[in-house]
Amino acid sequence: MRPVYKIGSRKITIIGAGFVGSSISYALALRDIAREIVMIDINQEKTEGEALDIRHGLPSMGTSDIYVGDYSDCVNSDLIIITAGRNRRNGESRLDLASDNVDILHSVIKSIQKYYTHGVILVISNPVDILTYKADEWMGLPNGMVFGSGCILDTSRFVRTVADYIGLSTGVVNGYLVGEHGDSQVPVWSRLTVGGIPIDEYCSDVGILWNQSVRNEIAERTQKMGADIIHAKGKTHYGIATCVCHLADAIVNQRPTIASVSSTLMGEHGVRNVALSVPSVVGPSGVQQRIREKWDSDEYRGFFDAVEKVRENLKIVSS
Ligand code: NAD
């Protein structure tokens, strides 16, 4: 018999138990972030297999209770993570997925609405900025309660690439990308620091080359990384799973953090009615604040180009 949990019991429901949903469930369990993890998918049998596989490794690792549920399990969830949808095929852009995944999202949101009690909704399925905006519009919750992983994975790849280039661990590199989770992502070079020191100052002091061509190469590598992984193995799922752990911990364990995630902008940088990533305070009520720090003119230009692109795509999928 299943124990009865109360609100605040660190309950996370994951909708879509494919590669991404199952990897998230596994990563959450290993890190012991949730007390209760519910997995929902239209493919019930496969999901039973995934949940059992993860459950069986837990006695020596964590305390989460992981099981397969249905939409009625959205009741009392502190966090609902949406990964349902099909994956990007080799050579396909994230936008090519849009209309199929918008339809899937719509049916998922209608089912969530029947049982939603409280809690944050985190969108992972692609194209994440478009789906985040649509999910936010359909749910009608206070701004920030629905948000998307956005540029958190791109940022993680960026930090990794910079750390590898300068030969230090990722923990001392602080930087982020903004805009679209996709081809028009924008590295914010003007805010990139190493151990709190602006990176150009650090590189000049220790004798590491830091110029436009190095930056272009890092930006290009970061931007192509998702497509390269898909080309090599057909999908990406581990990277996003660990990024989601960071966000889930901030939400269900009340450890607010700052991350570049996607949410519907409400006039920040003069932009509204579109969801894109900017550095945001993420905590128990989702995106609690978007930070309006200053960038340089190229960075603003890149960000506004991304705004226009995502807006155009939103029009296409909404028509
Ligand atoms: P997948 O095909 O392995 O899994 C998708 C799952 O969704 C399947 O198990 C399928 O049965 C399920 N599903 C489909 N329709 C459903 C519905 N109506 N209700 C419930 N479940 C449903 O794909 P994946 O590799 O897990 O990727 C999932 C999504 O995550 C894709 O859109 C992918 O592009 C995206 N993704 C996003 C990021 C990011 O950084 N935001 C990173 C990687 C993947």
CSV table of C-alpha atoms and ligand atoms in Angstrom, one decimal:
chain,number,residue,atom,x,y,z
A,1,MET,CA,0.0,0.0,0.0
A,2,ARG,CA,1.3,3.5,-1.0
A,3,PRO,CA,1.9,5.9,1.9
A,4,VAL,CA,0.0,9.1,1.9
A,5,TYR,CA,2.2,12.2,1.5
A,6,LYS,CA,1.4,15.7,2.5
A,7,ILE,CA,1.9,19.0,0.7
A,8,GLY,CA,5.5,20.0,1.0
A,9,SER,CA,6.6,16.4,0.8
A,10,ARG,CA,9.0,17.1,-2.1
A,11,LYS,CA,6.8,15.5,-4.7
A,12,ILE,CA,7.9,15.7,-8.3
A,13,THR,CA,5.8,14.5,-11.2
A,14,ILE,CA,7.5,13.8,-14.6
A,15,ILE,CA,5.4,13.7,-17.7
A,16,GLY,CA,7.1,11.9,-20.5
A,17,ALA,CA,9.3,9.0,-19.5
A,18,GLY,CA,11.5,8.7,-22.6
A,19,PHE,CA,15.2,9.2,-22.5
A,20,VAL,CA,15.0,12.7,-21.0
A,21,GLY,CA,12.2,11.9,-18.5
A,22,SER,CA,13.9,8.7,-17.3
A,23,SER,CA,17.3,10.3,-17.0
A,24,ILE,CA,15.8,13.1,-15.0
A,25,SER,CA,14.1,10.6,-12.7
A,26,TYR,CA,17.4,8.7,-12.3
A,27,ALA,CA,19.4,11.8,-11.6
A,28,LEU,CA,16.8,13.1,-9.1
A,29,ALA,CA,16.9,9.8,-7.3
A,30,LEU,CA,20.7,9.6,-7.1
A,31,ARG,CA,20.8,13.0,-5.6
A,32,ASP,CA,18.0,12.3,-3.3
A,33,ILE,CA,16.3,15.5,-4.2
A,34,ALA,CA,12.6,14.3,-4.1
A,35,ARG,CA,10.8,12.2,-1.5
A,36,GLU,CA,8.3,11.1,-4.2
A,37,ILE,CA,8.9,10.8,-8.0
A,38,VAL,CA,5.9,10.0,-10.2
A,39,MET,CA,6.4,9.0,-13.9
A,40,ILE,CA,3.6,9.5,-16.4
A,41,ASP,CA,3.7,8.5,-20.1
A,42,ILE,CA,1.3,7.2,-22.7
A,43,ASN,CA,3.6,4.1,-22.9
A,44,GLN,CA,2.7,2.7,-19.6
A,45,GLU,CA,4.5,-0.6,-19.9
A,46,LYS,CA,7.9,0.9,-20.8
A,47,THR,CA,7.4,3.5,-18.0
A,48,GLU,CA,6.9,0.6,-15.5
A,49,GLY,CA,10.2,-0.8,-16.7
A,50,GLU,CA,12.0,2.5,-16.3
A,51,ALA,CA,10.6,3.1,-12.8
A,52,LEU,CA,11.4,-0.4,-11.6
A,53,ASP,CA,14.9,-0.2,-13.0
A,54,ILE,CA,15.6,3.1,-11.2
A,55,ARG,CA,13.8,1.9,-8.0
A,56,HIS,CA,15.9,-1.3,-7.8
A,57,GLY,CA,19.1,0.6,-7.5
A,58,LEU,CA,17.9,2.8,-4.7
A,59,PRO,CA,18.1,1.0,-1.4
A,60,SER,CA,21.8,1.8,-1.1
A,61,MET,CA,21.6,5.2,-2.7
A,62,GLY,CA,18.6,7.3,-1.8
A,63,THR,CA,15.2,7.4,-0.2
A,64,SER,CA,12.9,8.5,-3.1
A,65,ASP,CA,9.8,6.5,-3.8
A,66,ILE,CA,9.5,6.2,-7.6
A,67,TYR,CA,6.4,4.9,-9.2
A,68,VAL,CA,4.3,5.1,-12.4
A,69,GLY,CA,1.2,7.2,-12.1
A,70,ASP,CA,-1.5,9.0,-14.0
A,71,TYR,CA,-2.6,12.6,-14.2
A,72,SER,CA,-4.4,12.4,-10.9
A,73,ASP,CA,-0.9,12.2,-9.3
A,74,CYS,CA,-0.4,15.8,-10.2
A,75,VAL,CA,-2.3,16.6,-7.0
A,76,ASN,CA,0.1,18.0,-4.4
A,77,SER,CA,3.1,17.9,-6.7
A,78,ASP,CA,5.6,20.6,-5.8
A,79,LEU,CA,7.1,20.4,-9.3
A,80,ILE,CA,5.7,19.0,-12.5
A,81,ILE,CA,8.3,18.5,-15.3
A,82,ILE,CA,7.1,18.1,-18.9
A,83,THR,CA,9.4,16.1,-21.2
A,84,ALA,CA,6.6,14.6,-23.3
A,85,GLY,CA,7.1,15.0,-27.0
A,86,ARG,CA,9.1,13.7,-29.8
A,87,ASN,CA,12.8,14.2,-30.1
A,88,ARG,CA,14.9,16.1,-32.7
A,89,ARG,CA,16.0,13.9,-35.6
A,90,ASN,CA,19.5,14.1,-37.1
A,91,GLY,CA,19.7,17.3,-39.2
A,92,GLU,CA,16.4,18.7,-37.8
A,93,SER,CA,16.2,22.1,-36.1
A,94,ARG,CA,14.3,22.4,-32.7
A,95,LEU,CA,11.7,24.4,-34.6
A,96,ASP,CA,11.0,21.5,-37.0
A,97,LEU,CA,9.5,19.8,-33.9
A,98,ALA,CA,7.3,22.7,-33.0
A,99,SER,CA,3.9,21.8,-34.3
A,100,ASP,CA,3.9,18.1,-33.2
A,101,ASN,CA,5.1,19.1,-29.8
A,102,VAL,CA,2.7,22.0,-29.3
A,103,ASP,CA,-0.2,19.6,-30.0
A,104,ILE,CA,1.2,17.1,-27.4
A,105,LEU,CA,1.8,19.9,-24.9
A,106,HIS,CA,-1.8,21.1,-25.3
A,107,SER,CA,-3.2,17.6,-24.4
A,108,VAL,CA,-0.7,17.3,-21.5
A,109,ILE,CA,-1.7,20.7,-20.1
A,110,LYS,CA,-5.4,20.0,-20.3
A,111,SER,CA,-4.8,16.8,-18.3
A,112,ILE,CA,-2.7,18.5,-15.7
A,113,GLN,CA,-5.3,21.2,-15.3
A,114,LYS,CA,-7.8,18.6,-14.0
A,115,TYR,CA,-5.7,17.8,-11.0
A,116,TYR,CA,-3.3,20.7,-10.5
A,117,THR,CA,-3.3,22.0,-6.9
A,118,HIS,CA,-0.1,24.0,-6.5
A,119,GLY,CA,3.5,23.8,-7.6
A,120,VAL,CA,5.9,24.9,-10.3
A,121,ILE,CA,5.7,23.6,-13.9
A,122,LEU,CA,9.0,23.2,-15.7
A,123,VAL,CA,9.0,22.6,-19.5
A,124,ILE,CA,11.8,20.7,-21.1
A,125,SER,CA,10.4,19.5,-24.4
A,126,ASN,CA,11.5,21.4,-27.5
A,127,PRO,CA,11.3,24.0,-28.9
A,128,VAL,CA,11.4,24.9,-25.2
A,129,ASP,CA,11.0,28.7,-25.5
A,130,ILE,CA,7.8,28.3,-27.6
A,131,LEU,CA,6.4,25.5,-25.5
A,132,THR,CA,7.1,27.4,-22.3
A,133,TYR,CA,5.2,30.4,-23.6
A,134,LYS,CA,2.2,28.2,-24.7
A,135,ALA,CA,2.2,26.3,-21.4
A,136,ASP,CA,2.3,29.6,-19.4
A,137,GLU,CA,-0.6,31.0,-21.5
A,138,TRP,CA,-2.7,27.9,-21.1
A,139,MET,CA,-2.1,27.4,-17.4
A,140,GLY,CA,-2.8,31.0,-16.5
A,141,LEU,CA,-0.7,30.9,-13.3
A,142,PRO,CA,1.2,33.8,-11.8
A,143,ASN,CA,4.2,34.8,-13.9
A,144,GLY,CA,7.2,32.5,-13.2
A,145,MET,CA,5.2,29.5,-11.9
A,146,VAL,CA,5.6,28.0,-15.4
A,147,PHE,CA,9.1,28.2,-16.8
A,148,GLY,CA,11.4,26.3,-19.2
A,149,SER,CA,14.9,25.0,-18.9
A,150,GLY,CA,15.9,27.4,-21.7
A,151,CYS,CA,19.6,28.2,-21.8
A,152,ILE,CA,20.6,26.3,-18.7
A,153,LEU,CA,22.0,23.4,-20.7
A,154,ASP,CA,23.7,25.7,-23.2
A,155,THR,CA,25.2,27.6,-20.3
A,156,SER,CA,26.5,24.4,-18.8
A,157,ARG,CA,28.1,23.5,-22.1
A,158,PHE,CA,29.5,27.0,-22.4
A,159,VAL,CA,31.0,26.9,-18.9
A,160,ARG,CA,32.5,23.4,-19.6
A,161,THR,CA,34.1,24.7,-22.9
A,162,VAL,CA,35.6,27.8,-21.3
A,163,ALA,CA,36.9,25.8,-18.3
A,164,ASP,CA,38.5,23.3,-20.7
A,165,TYR,CA,40.1,26.1,-22.6
A,166,ILE,CA,41.6,27.8,-19.6
A,167,GLY,CA,42.5,24.5,-17.9
A,168,LEU,CA,40.5,25.1,-14.7
A,169,SER,CA,37.6,23.3,-13.1
A,170,THR,CA,34.1,24.5,-14.0
A,171,GLY,CA,33.4,25.6,-10.5
A,172,VAL,CA,35.5,28.8,-10.9
A,173,VAL,CA,33.9,29.8,-14.3
A,174,ASN,CA,30.9,32.0,-13.9
A,175,GLY,CA,29.0,32.9,-17.1
A,176,TYR,CA,25.8,32.3,-19.0
A,177,LEU,CA,24.0,32.4,-22.3
A,178,VAL,CA,20.8,34.3,-22.9
A,179,GLY,CA,18.0,34.3,-25.5
A,180,GLU,CA,16.9,31.2,-27.3
A,181,HIS,CA,17.7,27.6,-26.5
A,182,GLY,CA,18.7,27.1,-30.0
A,183,ASP,CA,20.8,28.5,-32.8
A,184,SER,CA,20.4,32.2,-31.7
A,185,GLN,CA,21.7,31.7,-28.2
A,186,VAL,CA,23.9,34.6,-27.0
A,187,PRO,CA,27.0,34.2,-24.9
A,188,VAL,CA,27.3,37.1,-22.5
A,189,TRP,CA,31.1,37.7,-22.7
A,190,SER,CA,30.9,40.9,-20.8
A,191,ARG,CA,29.8,39.1,-17.7
A,192,LEU,CA,32.1,36.1,-17.9
A,193,THR,CA,34.4,35.7,-14.9
A,194,VAL,CA,37.1,33.3,-13.6
A,195,GLY,CA,37.2,33.2,-9.8
A,196,GLY,CA,35.4,36.5,-9.8
A,197,ILE,CA,37.9,38.2,-12.1
A,198,PRO,CA,36.8,39.3,-15.6
A,199,ILE,CA,38.0,36.7,-18.0
A,200,ASP,CA,40.0,39.0,-20.3
A,201,GLU,CA,41.9,40.3,-17.2
A,202,TYR,CA,42.5,36.8,-16.0
A,203,CYS,CA,43.8,35.5,-19.3
A,204,SER,CA,46.0,38.5,-19.9
A,205,ASP,CA,47.5,38.0,-16.4
A,206,VAL,CA,48.2,34.3,-16.7
A,207,GLY,CA,49.3,34.5,-20.4
A,208,ILE,CA,46.3,32.7,-22.1
A,209,LEU,CA,45.3,34.0,-25.5
A,210,TRP,CA,41.8,35.6,-25.3
A,211,ASN,CA,40.6,37.3,-28.5
A,212,GLN,CA,37.6,37.4,-30.8
A,213,SER,CA,38.7,34.3,-32.7
A,214,VAL,CA,38.9,32.3,-29.5
A,215,ARG,CA,35.5,33.6,-28.4
A,216,ASN,CA,34.0,32.7,-31.8
A,217,GLU,CA,35.4,29.2,-31.6
A,218,ILE,CA,34.0,28.7,-28.0
A,219,ALA,CA,30.6,30.1,-29.1
A,220,GLU,CA,30.4,27.9,-32.2
A,221,ARG,CA,31.4,24.8,-30.3
A,222,THR,CA,28.8,25.5,-27.6
A,223,GLN,CA,26.1,26.2,-30.1
A,224,LYS,CA,26.8,23.0,-32.1
A,225,MET,CA,27.2,20.7,-29.1
A,226,GLY,CA,23.5,19.5,-29.1
A,227,ALA,CA,23.6,18.7,-32.8
A,228,ASP,CA,27.0,17.0,-32.5
A,229,ILE,CA,25.7,14.7,-29.7
A,230,ILE,CA,22.5,13.9,-31.7
A,231,HIS,CA,24.7,13.1,-34.8
A,232,ALA,CA,26.8,10.8,-32.6
A,233,LYS,CA,24.2,9.0,-30.6
A,234,GLY,CA,20.7,10.1,-31.8
A,235,LYS,CA,19.7,12.0,-28.7
A,236,THR,CA,20.8,14.1,-25.7
A,237,HIS,CA,19.5,13.4,-22.2
A,238,TYR,CA,22.2,13.2,-19.5
A,239,GLY,CA,23.2,16.8,-19.7
A,240,ILE,CA,19.7,18.2,-19.3
A,241,ALA,CA,19.0,15.7,-16.5
A,242,THR,CA,21.7,17.1,-14.3
A,243,CYS,CA,20.7,20.7,-15.1
A,244,VAL,CA,17.1,19.8,-14.1
A,245,CYS,CA,18.4,18.4,-10.8
A,246,HIS,CA,19.9,21.8,-10.0
A,247,LEU,CA,16.6,23.6,-10.7
A,248,ALA,CA,14.5,20.9,-8.9
A,249,ASP,CA,16.7,21.3,-5.8
A,250,ALA,CA,16.1,25.0,-5.8
A,251,ILE,CA,12.4,24.5,-6.0
A,252,VAL,CA,11.5,21.5,-3.8
A,253,ASN,CA,14.3,21.9,-1.2
A,254,GLN,CA,14.0,25.7,-1.1
A,255,ARG,CA,17.6,26.4,-2.1
A,256,PRO,CA,17.1,29.4,-4.4
A,257,THR,CA,19.7,29.8,-7.2
A,258,ILE,CA,20.4,31.9,-10.3
A,259,ALA,CA,20.1,30.3,-13.7
A,260,SER,CA,19.6,31.3,-17.2
A,261,VAL,CA,16.1,29.8,-17.8
A,262,SER,CA,13.2,30.7,-20.0
A,263,SER,CA,10.1,32.5,-18.8
A,264,THR,CA,7.5,34.9,-20.2
A,265,LEU,CA,9.2,38.3,-20.1
A,266,MET,CA,7.2,41.1,-18.5
A,267,GLY,CA,9.1,44.2,-19.9
A,268,GLU,CA,12.6,43.2,-19.0
A,269,HIS,CA,15.0,44.8,-21.6
A,270,GLY,CA,11.7,46.2,-23.1
A,271,VAL,CA,10.4,42.8,-24.1
A,272,ARG,CA,7.1,41.1,-23.3
A,273,ASN,CA,4.8,38.4,-24.7
A,274,VAL,CA,7.5,36.0,-25.5
A,275,ALA,CA,9.5,33.5,-23.4
A,276,LEU,CA,13.3,33.6,-23.5
A,277,SER,CA,16.2,33.0,-21.2
A,278,VAL,CA,17.7,35.7,-19.0
A,279,PRO,CA,19.5,35.1,-15.6
A,280,SER,CA,16.7,34.5,-13.2
A,281,VAL,CA,16.3,33.8,-9.5
A,282,VAL,CA,14.8,30.3,-9.3
A,283,GLY,CA,13.2,29.1,-6.1
A,284,PRO,CA,10.1,27.4,-4.6
A,285,SER,CA,7.7,29.5,-6.7
A,286,GLY,CA,9.7,29.0,-9.9
A,287,VAL,CA,11.2,32.1,-11.6
A,288,GLN,CA,10.9,34.5,-8.7
A,289,GLN,CA,12.8,37.4,-10.4
A,290,ARG,CA,14.5,38.1,-13.7
A,291,ILE,CA,17.7,40.1,-13.3
A,292,ARG,CA,18.0,43.2,-15.5
A,293,GLU,CA,21.8,43.4,-15.6
A,294,LYS,CA,23.5,45.4,-18.4
A,295,TRP,CA,25.2,43.8,-21.4
A,296,ASP,CA,27.3,45.3,-24.2
A,297,SER,CA,25.8,46.4,-27.5
A,298,ASP,CA,26.6,43.2,-29.4
A,299,GLU,CA,25.0,41.1,-26.7
A,300,TYR,CA,21.8,43.2,-26.8
A,301,ARG,CA,21.7,43.0,-30.6
A,302,GLY,CA,22.0,39.2,-30.4
A,303,PHE,CA,19.3,39.0,-27.7
A,304,PHE,CA,16.9,41.2,-29.7
A,305,ASP,CA,17.5,39.1,-32.8
A,306,ALA,CA,16.6,36.0,-30.7
A,307,VAL,CA,13.5,37.7,-29.5
A,308,GLU,CA,12.4,38.4,-33.1
A,309,LYS,CA,13.1,34.9,-34.2
A,310,VAL,CA,11.2,33.2,-31.3
A,311,ARG,CA,8.3,35.7,-31.8
A,312,GLU,CA,8.1,34.8,-35.5
A,313,ASN,CA,8.1,31.1,-34.7
A,314,LEU,CA,5.4,31.6,-32.1
A,315,LYS,CA,3.3,33.3,-34.7
A,316,ILE,CA,3.8,30.3,-37.0
A,317,VAL,CA,2.8,27.7,-34.4
A,318,SER,CA,-0.1,29.8,-33.1
A,319,SER,CA,-1.7,30.4,-36.5
B,1,NAD,P1,11.7,10.3,-26.2
B,1,NAD,O1,11.0,10.1,-27.6
B,1,NAD,O2,12.7,9.4,-25.7
B,1,NAD,O3,10.6,10.5,-25.1
B,1,NAD,C1,9.4,11.2,-25.2
B,1,NAD,C2,8.3,10.5,-24.4
B,1,NAD,O4,7.1,11.3,-24.5
B,1,NAD,C3,8.0,9.1,-25.0
B,1,NAD,O5,8.2,8.2,-23.9
B,1,NAD,C4,6.5,9.2,-25.3
B,1,NAD,O6,5.8,8.0,-25.1
B,1,NAD,C5,6.1,10.4,-24.4
B,1,NAD,N1,4.8,11.0,-24.9
B,1,NAD,C6,4.5,11.4,-26.1
B,1,NAD,N2,3.3,12.0,-26.1
B,1,NAD,C7,2.9,12.0,-24.8
B,1,NAD,C8,1.7,12.4,-24.1
B,1,NAD,N3,0.7,13.0,-24.8
B,1,NAD,N4,1.6,12.3,-22.8
B,1,NAD,C9,2.6,11.7,-22.1
B,1,NAD,N5,3.8,11.2,-22.7
B,1,NAD,C10,3.9,11.4,-24.0
B,1,NAD,O7,12.3,11.8,-26.3
B,1,NAD,P2,13.4,12.4,-25.3
B,1,NAD,O8,14.8,12.1,-25.8
B,1,NAD,O9,13.0,12.0,-23.9
B,1,NAD,O10,13.1,14.0,-25.5
B,1,NAD,C11,11.9,14.5,-25.0
B,1,NAD,C12,11.9,16.0,-25.3
B,1,NAD,O11,12.9,16.7,-24.6
B,1,NAD,C13,12.1,16.3,-26.8
B,1,NAD,O12,11.2,17.3,-27.2
B,1,NAD,C14,13.5,16.8,-26.8
B,1,NAD,O13,13.8,17.7,-27.9
B,1,NAD,C15,13.6,17.6,-25.5
B,1,NAD,N6,14.9,17.9,-25.0
B,1,NAD,C16,15.1,19.1,-24.4
B,1,NAD,C17,16.3,19.5,-24.0
B,1,NAD,C18,16.5,20.9,-23.4
B,1,NAD,O14,17.6,21.3,-23.1
B,1,NAD,N7,15.4,21.6,-23.2
B,1,NAD,C19,17.4,18.6,-24.0
B,1,NAD,C20,17.2,17.3,-24.6
B,1,NAD,C21,15.9,17.0,-25.1
